[in-house]
Amino acid sequence: MKLNNKTIISLILTNGALLFSSCEKFVDLGAPPTQVITGDAFASDASANSVIRGLYSTVLNINLSGMTTFFTGIAADDLQYNATDAGITEFSSNNILNTNSNVANLWYNSYQLIKNTNNAISGLEASNSLTPTIKDQLIGEAKFFRAYAYFYLVNLYGDVPLQLRDDLFAFEDASLPRAGKQQVYDQIVSDLKDAESKMQTTYDVTASPRGRANKAAASALLARVYLYQKDYQNAELYATKVLQSSDYGMPAPDKNFQNTSNEVILQLGNLTGVTTFGANYITAATAVPGYTLPDAVYNSFESSTTDLRKTNWTSLKTISGKNYYAITKYKVASGTGAEYHILLRLAEQYLIRAEARSRLNNLSGARADIDAVRSRAGLKGIDSGSDQTQLLTAIETERLHEFFGEYGHRWLDLKRTERATDVLSPIKTNWQSTDVLFPIPQAQILINTKLTQNPGYEN
């Protein structure tokens, strides 16, 4: 039987929750991910706000945090997978089949989010009955999430279909070709600039703490996007916008991932305060976690002094005589807690600006930003005589130690700096340079003759 996109999306959304051993119960944020939004939803401020709250529910329900973290982490070198699921071990060996269901889940669920954002943007822009400031804020939030979804799609798959219209048939008939990477990036920048101009500086106090996107969230993601495009002047500019705000800070590592942390720029709240990360990284004393920190990463922390990230974000577990390094950034695995999925946090902005400044030969400014991150970790500052090459190496190391097991930072860093083959080929038996992209789901290619497969995955 030939399945169309609508059928596949429905099946994946139904079964997607089984991918990870999370016990989360999500806040009632609005319309479920599969519900088609109608014009009536945009007749009042309250109903339109409910639609946008539904986007946050969508991101949680499709487990975008888990998918963009676990698969990329084991494809890179910052996560070790300890279970035996064949579809996940393909990422560990970088021998991913184009029929891999996890690859398909990530693709279809991301486009489900995009479809919902397009519906919301279309309905909001057409409405003449909303308070202007509220209308702007809601459009900004929708465009932020459209940009967020496309950021991961273009970085994980390369050229991808670019759908911007409220047009269900374009999705369900799967008739769109792949748009060039630069075209997708241009749209991401356009969406984020519009979002930044429309959203408020303050957070919605009726939502969970820092649980709705604001102007700083758009600026922070723009800083990342510009860094990835090697536009270092704009990367520095937008990171500085966030860093100069008194709303954000750098708490001690043991408090860093609590939902009250002032390092949070944007997080996704839930009812239990237990995250996908806690549920997958933390286990009972005698149980092996599904994902742990590889020995090489654990041993790469500085030995001459104590790095508070090592002592607070990792924990040695010895089970049946074998050592495992559990990831303890998030402390709660079940029951109730005070942790949410942190999408954006301040340390990234320091390291974005440090890298941008290094590339622009502002070496003293780069050192100051690196030292801000190292100081929080209890480490001394970078050698004042460090040259550009040494600073860039230090930044790569700081990014590994700061963001291991979070949202694919390591995988994407190795890709964008063209270091993936140098770093991964010695430790990955079957590594090929084409492995830096995931395969387009083969089922999608069979339906859509305008799509082509990524090199290395044709068979």
XYZ file of C-alpha atoms in Angstrom:
459
model
C 0.000 0.000 0.000
C 1.366 3.420 -0.919
C 1.256 5.830 2.020
C 0.869 9.537 1.452
C 2.501 12.170 3.637
C -0.604 12.696 5.731
C -0.788 9.021 6.610
C 2.920 8.838 7.428
C 2.830 11.952 9.607
C -0.174 10.629 11.489
C 1.507 7.293 12.125
C 4.739 8.881 13.258
C 3.067 11.328 15.600
C 1.094 8.461 17.089
C 4.155 6.309 17.679
C 6.855 8.946 18.181
C 6.436 9.025 21.951
C 7.735 5.451 22.125
C 11.197 6.460 20.911
C 12.494 7.633 24.263
C 11.963 6.494 27.834
C 10.618 9.829 29.017
C 7.746 10.022 31.499
C 6.854 13.648 30.829
C 3.341 14.979 31.153
C 3.038 18.139 29.148
C 1.377 21.377 30.101
C -1.926 21.902 28.316
C -0.619 24.506 25.902
C -3.310 24.441 23.235
C -4.214 22.629 20.038
C -2.693 19.164 19.570
C -0.004 18.862 16.863
C -2.268 17.199 14.296
C -5.174 19.638 14.585
C -5.715 21.896 11.576
C -6.050 25.499 12.675
C -9.101 27.391 11.405
C -9.766 31.074 10.951
C -12.052 31.162 13.999
C -9.022 30.589 16.207
C -7.766 34.096 15.375
C -10.909 36.027 16.204
C -9.763 37.046 19.695
C -6.522 37.657 21.551
C -7.220 34.728 23.878
C -7.954 32.186 21.154
C -4.983 33.302 19.023
C -2.735 33.047 22.053
C -4.015 29.513 22.625
C -2.969 28.560 19.078
C 0.589 29.789 19.676
C 0.728 28.000 23.006
C -0.072 24.915 20.969
C 3.201 25.331 19.067
C 5.117 24.874 22.314
C 3.076 21.770 23.007
C 3.946 20.516 19.530
C 7.681 20.926 20.134
C 7.383 18.950 23.361
C 5.082 16.263 22.020
C 7.249 15.475 19.001
C 10.302 15.336 21.316
C 12.364 17.651 19.133
C 14.769 18.135 22.047
C 15.513 14.432 22.312
C 15.776 13.776 18.595
C 18.162 16.671 17.942
C 20.288 15.645 20.928
C 20.612 11.871 21.117
C 21.036 11.000 17.431
C 23.547 13.771 16.791
C 25.418 13.100 20.015
C 26.167 9.484 19.203
C 26.847 10.348 15.556
C 29.533 12.692 16.897
C 31.768 11.910 19.872
C 29.992 13.472 22.860
C 27.494 10.686 23.629
C 27.932 6.951 24.062
C 24.911 4.741 23.391
C 24.694 1.749 25.735
C 21.562 -0.060 24.536
C 20.986 -2.222 21.459
C 18.219 -0.609 19.409
C 19.363 -1.219 15.814
C 17.840 2.002 14.516
C 19.827 4.032 17.063
C 23.108 2.119 16.791
C 23.164 3.099 13.107
C 23.954 6.629 14.281
C 26.787 5.366 16.495
C 28.431 3.601 13.557
C 27.545 6.384 11.105
C 26.042 3.691 8.922
C 22.516 5.079 8.723
C 20.061 3.460 6.342
C 17.798 5.695 4.282
C 14.894 3.682 5.731
C 15.849 4.473 9.346
C 12.633 5.283 11.202
C 14.352 7.759 13.524
C 15.564 9.794 10.558
C 12.017 9.741 9.198
C 10.562 10.813 12.566
C 12.886 13.798 12.779
C 12.077 14.848 9.205
C 8.293 14.465 9.372
C 7.895 15.856 12.857
C 9.933 18.938 11.951
C 7.705 19.540 8.950
C 4.635 19.008 11.119
C 5.865 21.861 13.304
C 6.500 23.972 10.208
C 3.008 23.273 8.913
C 1.564 24.405 12.229
C 3.656 27.586 12.203
C 2.584 28.368 8.643
C -1.062 27.924 9.577
C -0.590 30.187 12.575
C 1.264 32.898 10.637
C -1.362 32.882 7.898
C -4.241 33.110 10.370
C -2.600 35.824 12.448
C -1.659 37.995 9.496
C -5.190 37.754 8.071
C -6.880 38.678 11.337
C -8.191 42.226 11.779
C -9.559 41.729 15.283
C -6.431 41.269 17.371
C -4.687 43.820 19.574
C -1.728 44.967 17.441
C 0.992 44.361 20.051
C -0.371 40.894 20.840
C -0.673 40.082 17.153
C 2.961 41.075 16.596
C 4.180 39.032 19.559
C 2.335 35.922 18.395
C 3.558 36.236 14.798
C 7.069 36.621 16.185
C 6.781 33.427 18.224
C 5.464 31.464 15.238
C 8.276 32.718 13.004
C 10.824 31.913 15.696
C 9.750 28.264 15.729
C 9.617 28.058 11.949
C 13.209 29.313 11.876
C 14.187 26.913 14.663
C 12.787 23.916 12.779
C 14.455 24.914 9.516
C 17.765 25.496 11.297
C 17.950 21.841 12.288
C 16.567 20.568 8.994
C 19.133 22.422 6.875
C 22.008 21.460 9.154
C 21.075 17.778 9.445
C 19.843 17.115 5.892
C 21.366 19.886 3.751
C 19.105 21.282 1.016
C 15.492 20.770 2.110
C 12.022 21.690 0.811
C 11.139 25.237 1.863
C 7.420 25.606 2.524
C 6.246 29.002 3.713
C 2.585 29.022 2.705
C -0.583 27.889 4.420
C -0.956 25.169 1.798
C -1.782 21.716 3.093
C -1.532 20.117 -0.323
C 2.098 21.110 -0.772
C 2.878 18.994 2.276
C 0.534 16.113 1.798
C 1.139 15.655 -1.911
C 4.881 15.981 -1.222
C 5.445 18.063 -4.343
C 8.216 20.412 -3.228
C 11.817 20.113 -4.474
C 14.836 20.730 -2.262
C 15.711 24.402 -1.824
C 19.371 25.413 -1.699
C 20.993 25.695 1.719
C 21.584 29.429 1.331
C 17.950 30.022 0.376
C 16.850 28.215 3.533
C 19.299 30.204 5.649
C 18.078 33.455 4.096
C 14.544 32.549 5.147
C 15.691 31.652 8.662
C 17.352 35.058 8.993
C 14.291 36.822 7.587
C 11.974 35.044 10.026
C 14.202 35.727 13.019
C 14.696 39.402 12.175
C 10.946 39.842 11.823
C 10.423 37.933 15.069
C 12.969 40.089 16.879
C 11.307 43.274 15.648
C 7.839 42.132 16.711
C 8.372 40.353 20.031
C 8.558 41.941 23.465
C 11.741 42.222 25.520
C 9.988 40.914 28.622
C 8.678 37.394 29.127
C 5.036 36.412 29.323
C 4.512 36.209 33.094
C 1.471 33.944 32.675
C 3.637 31.209 31.116
C 6.210 28.994 32.796
C 9.443 30.846 33.727
C 11.062 32.102 30.510
C 8.819 29.664 28.695
C 7.711 31.870 25.794
C 10.057 33.283 23.151
C 10.933 36.963 23.396
C 13.213 39.416 21.593
C 16.349 37.956 23.209
C 15.480 34.444 22.007
C 15.343 35.685 18.419
C 18.624 37.589 18.862
C 20.316 34.537 20.387
C 19.288 32.231 17.561
C 20.290 34.874 15.013
C 23.750 35.030 16.584
C 24.076 31.258 16.129
C 22.824 31.375 12.545
C 25.260 34.142 11.610
C 28.141 32.220 13.194
C 27.231 29.146 11.134
C 27.243 31.289 7.984
C 30.638 32.754 8.896
C 29.138 36.253 9.122
C 31.237 37.080 12.161
C 30.355 40.747 12.416
C 26.649 40.004 12.748
C 27.325 37.025 15.018
C 29.164 39.366 17.393
C 26.474 42.045 17.069
C 23.543 39.782 17.933
C 25.346 37.912 20.710
C 26.194 41.285 22.247
C 22.514 42.257 22.197
C 21.812 39.354 24.526
C 24.941 39.622 26.641
C 24.424 43.299 27.415
C 21.021 42.584 28.992
C 20.874 42.564 32.781
C 18.176 39.861 32.621
C 20.717 37.071 32.143
C 23.634 35.725 34.129
C 25.866 32.717 34.750
C 24.846 30.794 37.879
C 27.023 28.118 39.451
C 27.014 24.835 37.486
C 25.000 22.992 40.148
C 22.111 25.471 39.675
C 22.494 25.903 35.942
C 19.710 23.642 34.670
C 17.011 24.495 37.191
C 13.992 26.197 35.685
C 14.679 29.330 37.748
C 18.198 29.766 36.333
C 18.858 33.262 35.008
C 21.108 31.761 32.329
C 17.967 30.562 30.553
C 17.028 32.533 27.454
C 14.262 30.147 26.409
C 12.981 26.887 27.879
C 9.965 24.622 27.377
C 7.943 23.994 30.516
C 6.009 20.895 31.512
C 3.868 19.803 34.427
C 6.338 17.467 36.113
C 9.577 19.397 35.851
C 11.213 16.235 34.480
C 12.884 16.326 31.075
C 13.738 13.927 28.279
C 17.366 14.447 29.293
C 16.898 13.492 32.913
C 14.880 10.439 31.931
C 17.561 9.194 29.527
C 20.756 10.260 31.293
C 19.901 9.368 34.903
C 19.117 5.813 36.058
C 19.008 3.807 39.276
C 22.362 3.037 40.886
C 22.570 -0.445 39.372
C 21.232 0.433 35.916
C 23.313 1.526 32.943
C 22.067 4.841 31.472
C 20.983 4.697 27.851
C 23.406 7.501 27.001
C 26.623 8.389 28.811
C 29.672 10.583 28.303
C 32.461 8.808 26.369
C 35.689 8.192 28.267
C 37.632 10.422 25.868
C 35.416 13.437 26.578
C 35.498 12.841 30.334
C 39.297 12.591 30.251
C 39.626 15.751 28.142
C 38.712 18.038 31.058
C 41.701 19.865 32.524
C 43.547 17.800 35.121
C 45.565 20.577 36.735
C 42.511 22.111 38.397
C 38.912 21.179 39.121
C 36.408 21.980 36.379
C 33.056 22.427 38.119
C 31.306 21.213 34.983
C 33.065 17.869 35.331
C 32.172 17.527 39.005
C 28.579 18.791 38.691
C 27.566 17.592 35.228
C 29.090 14.098 35.261
C 29.106 11.179 37.683
C 31.092 7.941 37.685
C 28.996 4.762 37.796
C 30.626 1.350 38.054
C 28.325 -1.476 37.009
C 29.466 -5.083 36.686
C 33.045 -3.874 36.850
C 32.690 -1.396 34.005
C 32.896 2.384 34.410
C 30.269 4.685 32.900
C 30.215 8.465 33.104
C 26.622 9.519 33.660
C 25.529 12.963 32.456
C 24.045 14.849 35.391
C 23.322 18.290 33.996
C 19.660 17.529 34.602
C 19.281 15.884 38.004
C 15.739 14.476 37.968
C 14.734 11.328 36.078
C 11.169 10.700 37.286
C 8.442 11.950 39.594
C 8.502 15.714 39.913
C 11.289 18.261 39.697
C 12.142 21.816 38.725
C 13.808 21.338 35.340
C 12.595 22.232 31.847
C 14.069 21.747 28.382
C 16.496 24.666 27.972
C 16.628 25.542 24.267
C 18.866 28.599 24.543
C 21.232 29.672 27.323
C 23.727 32.442 27.907
C 26.992 30.472 27.788
C 26.441 29.874 24.081
C 26.298 33.604 23.451
C 29.668 34.141 25.161
C 31.251 31.412 23.055
C 29.604 32.631 19.849
C 30.991 36.098 20.458
C 34.388 34.705 21.434
C 34.618 32.805 18.163
C 33.397 35.754 16.119
C 35.879 38.072 17.819
C 38.706 35.595 17.260
C 37.903 35.440 13.553
C 37.818 39.253 13.465
C 41.213 39.410 15.229
C 39.799 40.982 18.400
C 41.840 38.554 20.482
C 41.567 40.370 23.811
C 37.780 40.518 23.468
C 37.685 36.830 22.572
C 39.770 35.944 25.642
C 37.412 37.916 27.881
C 34.409 35.983 26.594
C 36.133 32.602 26.935
C 37.160 33.549 30.465
C 33.557 34.380 31.384
C 32.630 30.759 30.685
C 35.759 29.325 32.284
C 35.362 31.462 35.403
C 31.894 30.031 36.012
C 33.491 26.579 35.732
C 36.100 27.487 38.364
C 38.966 27.627 35.867
C 41.709 30.209 35.398
C 41.706 32.473 32.377
C 43.157 31.725 28.963
C 46.839 32.548 28.500
C 47.068 36.220 27.564
C 49.579 35.368 24.857
C 47.255 32.986 22.994
C 47.114 33.623 19.251
C 44.084 33.225 17.008
C 44.658 29.530 16.302
C 45.091 28.756 19.993
C 41.945 30.682 20.883
C 39.863 28.885 18.268
C 41.118 25.556 19.599
C 40.246 26.647 23.133
C 36.759 27.691 22.016
C 36.137 24.309 20.394
C 37.173 22.613 23.635
C 35.031 24.932 25.763
C 32.030 24.272 23.524
C 32.538 20.513 23.947
C 32.794 20.788 27.732
C 29.901 23.228 27.977
C 27.371 21.640 25.598
C 27.991 17.879 25.614
C 24.677 16.036 25.404
C 22.733 19.167 24.406
C 20.920 19.736 21.119
C 23.619 18.481 18.768
C 26.064 21.322 19.415
C 29.105 19.071 19.059
C 27.909 17.414 15.830
C 27.021 20.744 14.273
C 30.284 22.348 15.432
C 32.355 19.624 13.768
C 30.312 19.992 10.566
C 30.405 23.776 10.288
C 34.134 24.012 11.024
C 34.853 21.160 8.582
C 36.541 19.225 11.368
C 34.215 16.199 11.325
C 36.452 13.934 9.261
C 39.611 14.850 11.201
C 37.955 14.177 14.570
C 35.618 11.292 13.782
C 37.419 9.187 11.181
C 39.969 7.863 13.739
C 37.190 6.652 16.071
C 34.450 5.651 13.593
C 35.189 2.431 11.722
C 33.055 3.197 8.666
C 33.381 6.988 8.558
C 32.895 8.693 5.184
C 32.919 12.440 4.561
C 29.326 12.204 3.282
C 28.216 11.115 6.763
C 28.017 14.758 7.833
C 24.441 14.745 6.468
C 21.642 12.376 7.421
C 19.744 10.612 4.609
C 16.488 11.999 3.234
C 13.799 9.476 4.293
C 13.467 7.016 1.430
C 9.695 6.870 1.853
C 9.561 10.601 1.148
C 11.632 10.218 -2.016
C 9.357 7.448 -3.269
C 6.370 9.757 -2.877
C 8.012 12.953 -4.118
C 9.871 12.502 -7.400
C 11.288 16.035 -7.092
C 13.454 15.022 -4.144
C 16.945 13.580 -4.488
C 18.915 11.546 -1.967
C 22.025 12.798 -0.168
C 25.327 11.337 -1.428
C 26.258 8.084 0.256
C 22.685 6.984 0.903
C 21.459 6.155 -2.607
C 21.124 2.401 -2.026
